[in-house]
Structure formats: structure tokens, C-alpha cells
Coordinates of N, CA and C in Angstrom, one line a residue:
Q1 N -5.5 24.1 -12.4 CA -5.2 23.9 -10.8 C -5.3 22.5 -10.7
L2 N -6.2 21.7 -11.0 CA -6.3 20.3 -10.7 C -4.9 19.8 -11.4
H3 N -4.7 19.8 -12.3 CA -3.3 19.3 -13.0 C -2.1 19.5 -12.3
K4 N -2.1 20.9 -11.7 CA -1.0 21.1 -10.9 C -0.9 20.5 -9.6
D5 N -2.0 20.3 -9.1 CA -2.0 19.5 -7.7 C -1.8 17.8 -8.0
T6 N -2.2 17.2 -9.2 CA -2.1 15.9 -9.5 C -0.5 15.8 -9.7
T7 N 0.1 16.7 -10.3 CA 1.7 16.6 -10.7 C 2.4 16.7 -9.5
S8 N 1.9 17.5 -8.6 CA 2.6 17.7 -7.3 C 2.5 16.3 -6.5
L9 N 1.3 15.7 -6.7 CA 1.3 14.4 -5.7 C 2.1 13.6 -6.4
C10 N 2.1 13.4 -7.8 CA 3.0 12.3 -8.7 C 4.3 12.6 -8.2
L11 N 4.9 13.7 -8.1 CA 6.3 14.0 -7.7 C 6.6 13.6 -6.4
K12 N 5.8 14.1 -5.7 CA 5.6 13.6 -4.2 C 5.9 12.3 -4.0
C13 N 5.1 11.6 -4.7 CA 5.0 10.1 -4.7 C 6.6 9.6 -5.0
L14 N 6.9 10.0 -6.3 CA 8.5 9.4 -6.7 C 9.7 9.9 -5.8
V15 N 9.3 11.2 -5.1 CA 10.4 11.3 -4.2 C 10.4 10.6 -3.0
N16 N 9.0 10.1 -2.5 CA 8.9 9.2 -1.4 C 9.2 7.7 -1.4
M17 N 9.4 7.5 -3.0 CA 9.6 6.0 -3.1 C 10.7 5.2 -2.4
G18 N 12.0 6.1 -2.1 CA 13.1 5.4 -1.7 C 13.0 5.5 0.0
K19 N 11.9 6.0 0.5 CA 11.9 6.4 2.0 C 11.5 5.3 2.9
H20 N 12.0 5.2 4.1 CA 11.7 4.1 4.9 C 10.3 4.3 5.4
T21 N 9.3 3.1 5.1 CA 8.2 3.1 5.4 C 7.5 2.0 6.3
I22 N 6.5 2.5 7.2 CA 5.9 1.5 8.0 C 4.6 1.4 7.7
L23 N 4.2 0.1 7.4 CA 2.7 -0.3 7.3 C 2.1 -0.4 8.4
L24 N 0.9 0.1 8.7 CA 0.2 0.0 9.9 C -1.3 -0.8 9.4
L25 N -1.7 -2.0 10.1 CA -2.7 -2.6 9.7 C -3.4 -3.0 10.7
Q26 N -4.8 -3.0 10.6 CA -5.7 -3.7 11.5 C -6.5 -4.8 10.7
L27 N -6.2 -5.9 11.0 CA -6.7 -7.1 9.9 C -8.1 -7.5 10.1
A28 N -8.5 -7.1 11.4 CA -9.9 -7.8 11.8 C -10.6 -6.6 12.7
P29 N -11.7 -6.7 13.0 CA -12.6 -5.7 14.0 C -11.8 -5.6 15.5
A30 N -11.2 -6.5 15.6 CA -10.5 -6.7 17.2 C -9.5 -5.9 17.2
K31 N -9.2 -4.9 18.2 CA -8.1 -4.1 18.2 C -6.7 -4.9 18.4
R32 N -6.8 -5.9 18.6 CA -5.7 -7.0 18.9 C -5.2 -7.4 17.8
S33 N -5.7 -7.2 16.5 CA -5.4 -7.6 15.4 C -4.3 -6.4 14.5
R34 N -4.2 -5.5 15.5 CA -3.2 -4.3 14.8 C -1.9 -5.0 14.6
T35 N -1.4 -4.4 13.6 CA 0.2 -4.9 13.6 C 0.8 -3.7 12.6
F36 N 2.0 -4.1 12.4 CA 3.0 -3.2 11.4 C 3.9 -4.0 10.9
H37 N 4.4 -3.5 9.7 CA 5.5 -4.0 9.1 C 6.6 -2.9 8.5
D38 N 7.4 -3.2 8.7 CA 8.7 -2.3 8.6 C 9.4 -2.4 7.0
F39 N 9.6 -1.4 6.2 CA 9.9 -1.6 4.9 C 11.0 -0.5 4.6
E40 N 11.9 -0.9 3.7 CA 13.0 0.3 3.5 C 12.6 1.3 2.4
T41 N 11.5 0.8 1.5 CA 11.1 1.8 0.6 C 9.5 1.6 0.5
V42 N 8.9 2.8 -0.2 CA 7.6 2.7 -0.5 C 7.1 1.4 -1.3
A43 N 8.0 1.3 -2.3 CA 7.9 0.1 -3.3 C 7.8 -1.4 -2.6
D44 N 8.7 -1.4 -1.7 CA 8.6 -2.5 -0.9 C 7.1 -2.7 0.0
A45 N 6.8 -1.6 0.5 CA 5.5 -1.4 1.4 C 4.3 -1.9 0.2
M46 N 4.4 -1.1 -0.9 CA 3.3 -1.6 -1.7 C 3.3 -3.2 -2.1
N47 N 4.6 -3.8 -2.3 CA 4.7 -5.4 -2.6 C 4.0 -5.8 -1.4
G48 N 4.5 -5.5 0.0 CA 3.9 -6.0 1.0 C 2.4 -6.4 1.2
I49 N 1.7 -5.2 0.8 CA 0.3 -5.1 0.9 C 0.0 -6.3 -0.2
C50 N 0.5 -6.1 -1.5 CA 0.1 -7.1 -2.4 C 0.2 -8.7 -1.9
N51 N 1.4 -8.8 -1.2 CA 1.8 -10.0 -0.7 C 0.8 -10.7 0.4
L52 N 0.3 -9.6 1.2 CA -0.8 -9.8 2.2 C -2.0 -10.4 1.5
F53 N -2.6 -9.5 0.8 CA -3.8 -10.0 -0.1 C -3.6 -11.2 -0.8
E54 N -2.5 -11.6 -1.3 CA -2.3 -12.9 -2.1 C -2.5 -14.0 -1.1
A55 N -1.7 -13.8 0.1 CA -1.8 -14.6 1.2 C -3.2 -15.2 1.7
S56 N -3.9 -14.2 1.9 CA -5.5 -14.1 2.3 C -6.3 -15.0 1.0
L57 N -5.9 -14.7 -0.3 CA -6.7 -15.4 -1.3 C -6.3 -17.0 -1.2
K58 N -4.9 -17.2 -0.8 CA -4.4 -18.6 -0.6 C -5.3 -19.4 0.4
Q59 N -5.6 -18.6 1.4 CA -6.4 -19.1 2.5 C -7.7 -19.4 2.2
Q60 N -8.2 -18.6 1.3 CA -9.7 -18.5 1.1 C -9.8 -19.6 0.0
F61 N -8.9 -20.1 -0.8 CA -8.7 -21.1 -1.9 C -7.5 -21.9 -1.8
P62 N -7.5 -22.8 -0.8 CA -6.3 -23.4 -0.6 C -5.9 -24.5 -1.6
G63 N -7.2 -24.9 -2.3 CA -6.7 -26.1 -3.3 C -6.0 -25.6 -4.5
K64 N -6.5 -24.3 -4.9 CA -5.9 -23.7 -6.2 C -4.7 -23.4 -6.2
K65 N -4.0 -24.0 -7.4 CA -2.5 -23.6 -7.8 C -2.3 -22.3 -8.2
N66 N -3.0 -22.0 -9.1 CA -2.9 -20.6 -9.6 C -4.2 -19.8 -9.3
I67 N -3.8 -18.5 -8.6 CA -4.9 -17.6 -8.3 C -4.6 -16.4 -8.9
T68 N -5.6 -15.8 -9.7 CA -5.5 -14.6 -10.4 C -6.6 -13.4 -9.7
Y69 N -6.2 -12.2 -9.8 CA -7.0 -11.2 -9.3 C -6.8 -9.9 -10.2
D70 N -7.8 -8.9 -9.9 CA -7.7 -7.7 -10.7 C -7.3 -6.7 -9.7
V71 N -6.9 -5.5 -9.9 CA -6.7 -4.5 -8.8 C -7.9 -4.0 -8.2
S72 N -9.2 -4.1 -8.7 CA -10.3 -3.7 -8.1 C -10.6 -4.7 -6.9
Q73 N -10.4 -6.0 -7.1 CA -10.3 -6.8 -5.9 C -9.2 -6.4 -5.0
L74 N -8.2 -5.9 -5.1 CA -7.2 -5.7 -4.2 C -7.5 -4.4 -3.6
F75 N -8.2 -3.6 -4.5 CA -8.9 -2.3 -3.7 C -9.8 -2.3 -2.6
Q76 N -10.7 -3.5 -3.1 CA -11.8 -3.9 -2.0 C -11.2 -4.5 -0.9
Y77 N -10.1 -5.3 -0.9 CA -9.5 -5.8 0.3 C -9.1 -4.8 1.0
I78 N -8.4 -3.8 0.4 CA -7.8 -2.6 1.6 C -9.0 -1.8 2.1
D79 N -10.3 -1.6 1.3 CA -11.1 -0.8 1.9 C -11.9 -1.6 3.1
E80 N -11.8 -3.1 3.0 CA -12.4 -3.7 3.7 C -11.7 -4.1 5.2
L81 N -10.4 -3.4 5.2 CA -9.4 -3.7 6.1 C -9.9 -2.6 7.2
P82 N -10.2 -2.7 8.6 CA -10.4 -1.8 9.5 C -9.3 -0.7 9.5
D83 N -8.0 -0.7 9.1 CA -7.2 0.3 9.2 C -6.0 -0.3 8.3
C84 N -5.5 0.7 7.4 CA -4.4 0.3 6.4 C -3.9 1.7 6.4
S85 N -2.7 1.9 6.8 CA -1.9 3.4 6.5 C -0.5 3.1 6.4
V86 N 0.1 4.1 6.3 CA 1.7 4.1 6.0 C 2.2 5.2 6.7
L87 N 3.5 5.1 7.3 CA 4.0 6.3 7.9 C 5.5 6.5 7.0
I88 N 5.6 7.6 6.3 CA 6.7 7.3 5.5 C 7.7 8.6 6.0
F89 N 9.1 8.2 6.2 CA 10.2 9.0 6.7 C 10.2 10.3 5.6
D90 N 10.1 11.6 6.3 CA 10.4 12.8 5.6 C 11.6 13.5 6.2
D91 N 12.6 13.4 5.5 CA 14.1 13.9 5.7 C 13.9 15.5 6.2
R92 N 12.9 16.2 5.5 CA 12.9 17.5 5.9 C 12.4 17.8 7.2
L93 N 11.4 17.1 7.6 CA 10.8 17.0 9.0 C 11.4 16.3 9.9
N94 N 12.2 15.5 9.5 CA 13.0 14.4 10.4 C 11.9 13.8 11.2
A95 N 10.8 13.3 10.4 CA 9.7 12.6 11.2 C 9.0 11.8 10.2
Y96 N 8.0 11.2 10.5 CA 7.4 10.4 9.7 C 5.9 11.2 9.3
A97 N 5.8 11.1 8.0 CA 4.5 11.6 7.6 C 3.4 10.3 7.4
P98 N 1.9 10.6 7.9 CA 1.0 9.7 7.7 C 0.3 9.6 6.4
Y99 N -0.1 8.6 5.7 CA -1.0 8.6 4.6 C -2.0 7.3 4.8
G100 N -3.2 7.8 4.4 CA -4.2 6.8 4.5 C -4.6 5.8 3.4
K101 N -5.8 5.1 3.3 CA -5.9 4.1 2.5 C -6.0 4.9 0.9
E102 N -6.8 5.8 0.8 CA -6.8 6.5 -0.6 C -5.4 6.6 -1.0
W103 N -4.4 7.0 -0.4 CA -3.0 7.2 -0.9 C -2.3 6.0 -1.4
V104 N -2.7 5.1 -0.1 CA -2.1 3.7 -0.4 C -2.6 3.0 -1.9
K105 N -3.8 3.2 -2.0 CA -4.4 2.7 -3.2 C -3.7 3.1 -4.5
K106 N -3.6 4.7 -4.5 CA -3.3 5.2 -5.6 C -1.6 5.0 -5.9
R107 N -0.9 4.6 -4.9 CA 0.5 4.2 -4.8 C 0.6 2.8 -5.5
I108 N -0.2 2.0 -4.8 CA -0.4 0.6 -5.4 C -0.7 0.4 -6.8
F109 N -1.5 1.4 -7.3 CA -1.8 1.4 -8.6 C -0.7 1.9 -9.6
V110 N 0.1 3.0 -9.2 CA 1.3 3.4 -9.7 C 2.5 2.3 -9.8
H111 N 2.4 1.6 -8.7 CA 3.5 0.7 -8.4 C 3.4 -0.8 -9.4
L112 N 2.1 -1.1 -9.5 CA 1.6 -2.2 -10.3 C 2.0 -1.8 -11.7
K113 N 1.6 -0.7 -12.1 CA 1.9 -0.3 -13.6 C 3.2 -0.3 -13.9
K114 N 3.9 0.3 -12.9 CA 5.5 0.2 -13.1 C 6.0 -1.4 -13.4
V115 N 5.6 -2.2 -12.3 CA 6.0 -3.5 -12.4 C 5.6 -4.1 -13.7
A116 N 4.4 -4.0 -14.0 CA 3.8 -4.6 -15.2 C 4.6 -4.2 -16.6
G117 N 5.1 -2.8 -16.5 CA 5.8 -2.3 -17.7 C 7.3 -2.9 -17.6
A118 N 7.8 -3.2 -16.5 CA 9.3 -3.8 -16.4 C 9.0 -5.2 -17.0
K119 N 7.8 -6.0 -17.3 CA 8.0 -7.3 -17.5 C 8.1 -7.6 -19.0

């Protein structure tokens, strides 16, 4: 049963990869820090989250030319955000389906594995 559910989740992820995606973020405790980013695909949104994390690292370490990190640090960044979720357009519903932090982290992991395999 668990394997079937996991397979369904992965298939759903693959189907959603090309869908319009809105990334909703709250970068600080203040509600006025809420923002959104608009992406053509789920993969673009996952890249966008990675880029935001990398920008925050550059702010933290302005003198460093090369900054490296691992996925656990990226996940910690996501966990520490007051809000990080996505809305993905679902053609069947003609509406956006919401996904939270845990889903985002799973998709980022899959996305980074795919990117690393392509290099």
C-alpha cells in the first residue's frame, strides 16, 4: 500500500512539472514580508527557491566568492520560513492546487537529483 501511494505521488509530481506555479513566501515573522513569485513550471519554482536560498547565503557571507551548501541546509532554510507553499494549476479542476513545505522539500530533492544527473 505504501509503495502504491509513493508511486502515485511521484507520478503526480511528474505530471505537475510543466504546470504554471505560484510560489507563496513569508520571509520574516512580519506579515508585510509576504510575497509571491510566478513561474511557468514546477521545476522553475524549485530553482527559484534555491536561488532565494543562495541569495540569502550571499547576504550572510558577502566576502566569500564560492559558497557551498548541502540539501539539509536548504531544507532548514525552508523550515525556518514562516510560510513557503506553492499553488500549481490543475487542468482537470481548472483551479490551483495548494502544496505545503513538505511537498516543496520532496520536489526540490527530486529536482536537484535530476539536475545533478544531467551534469
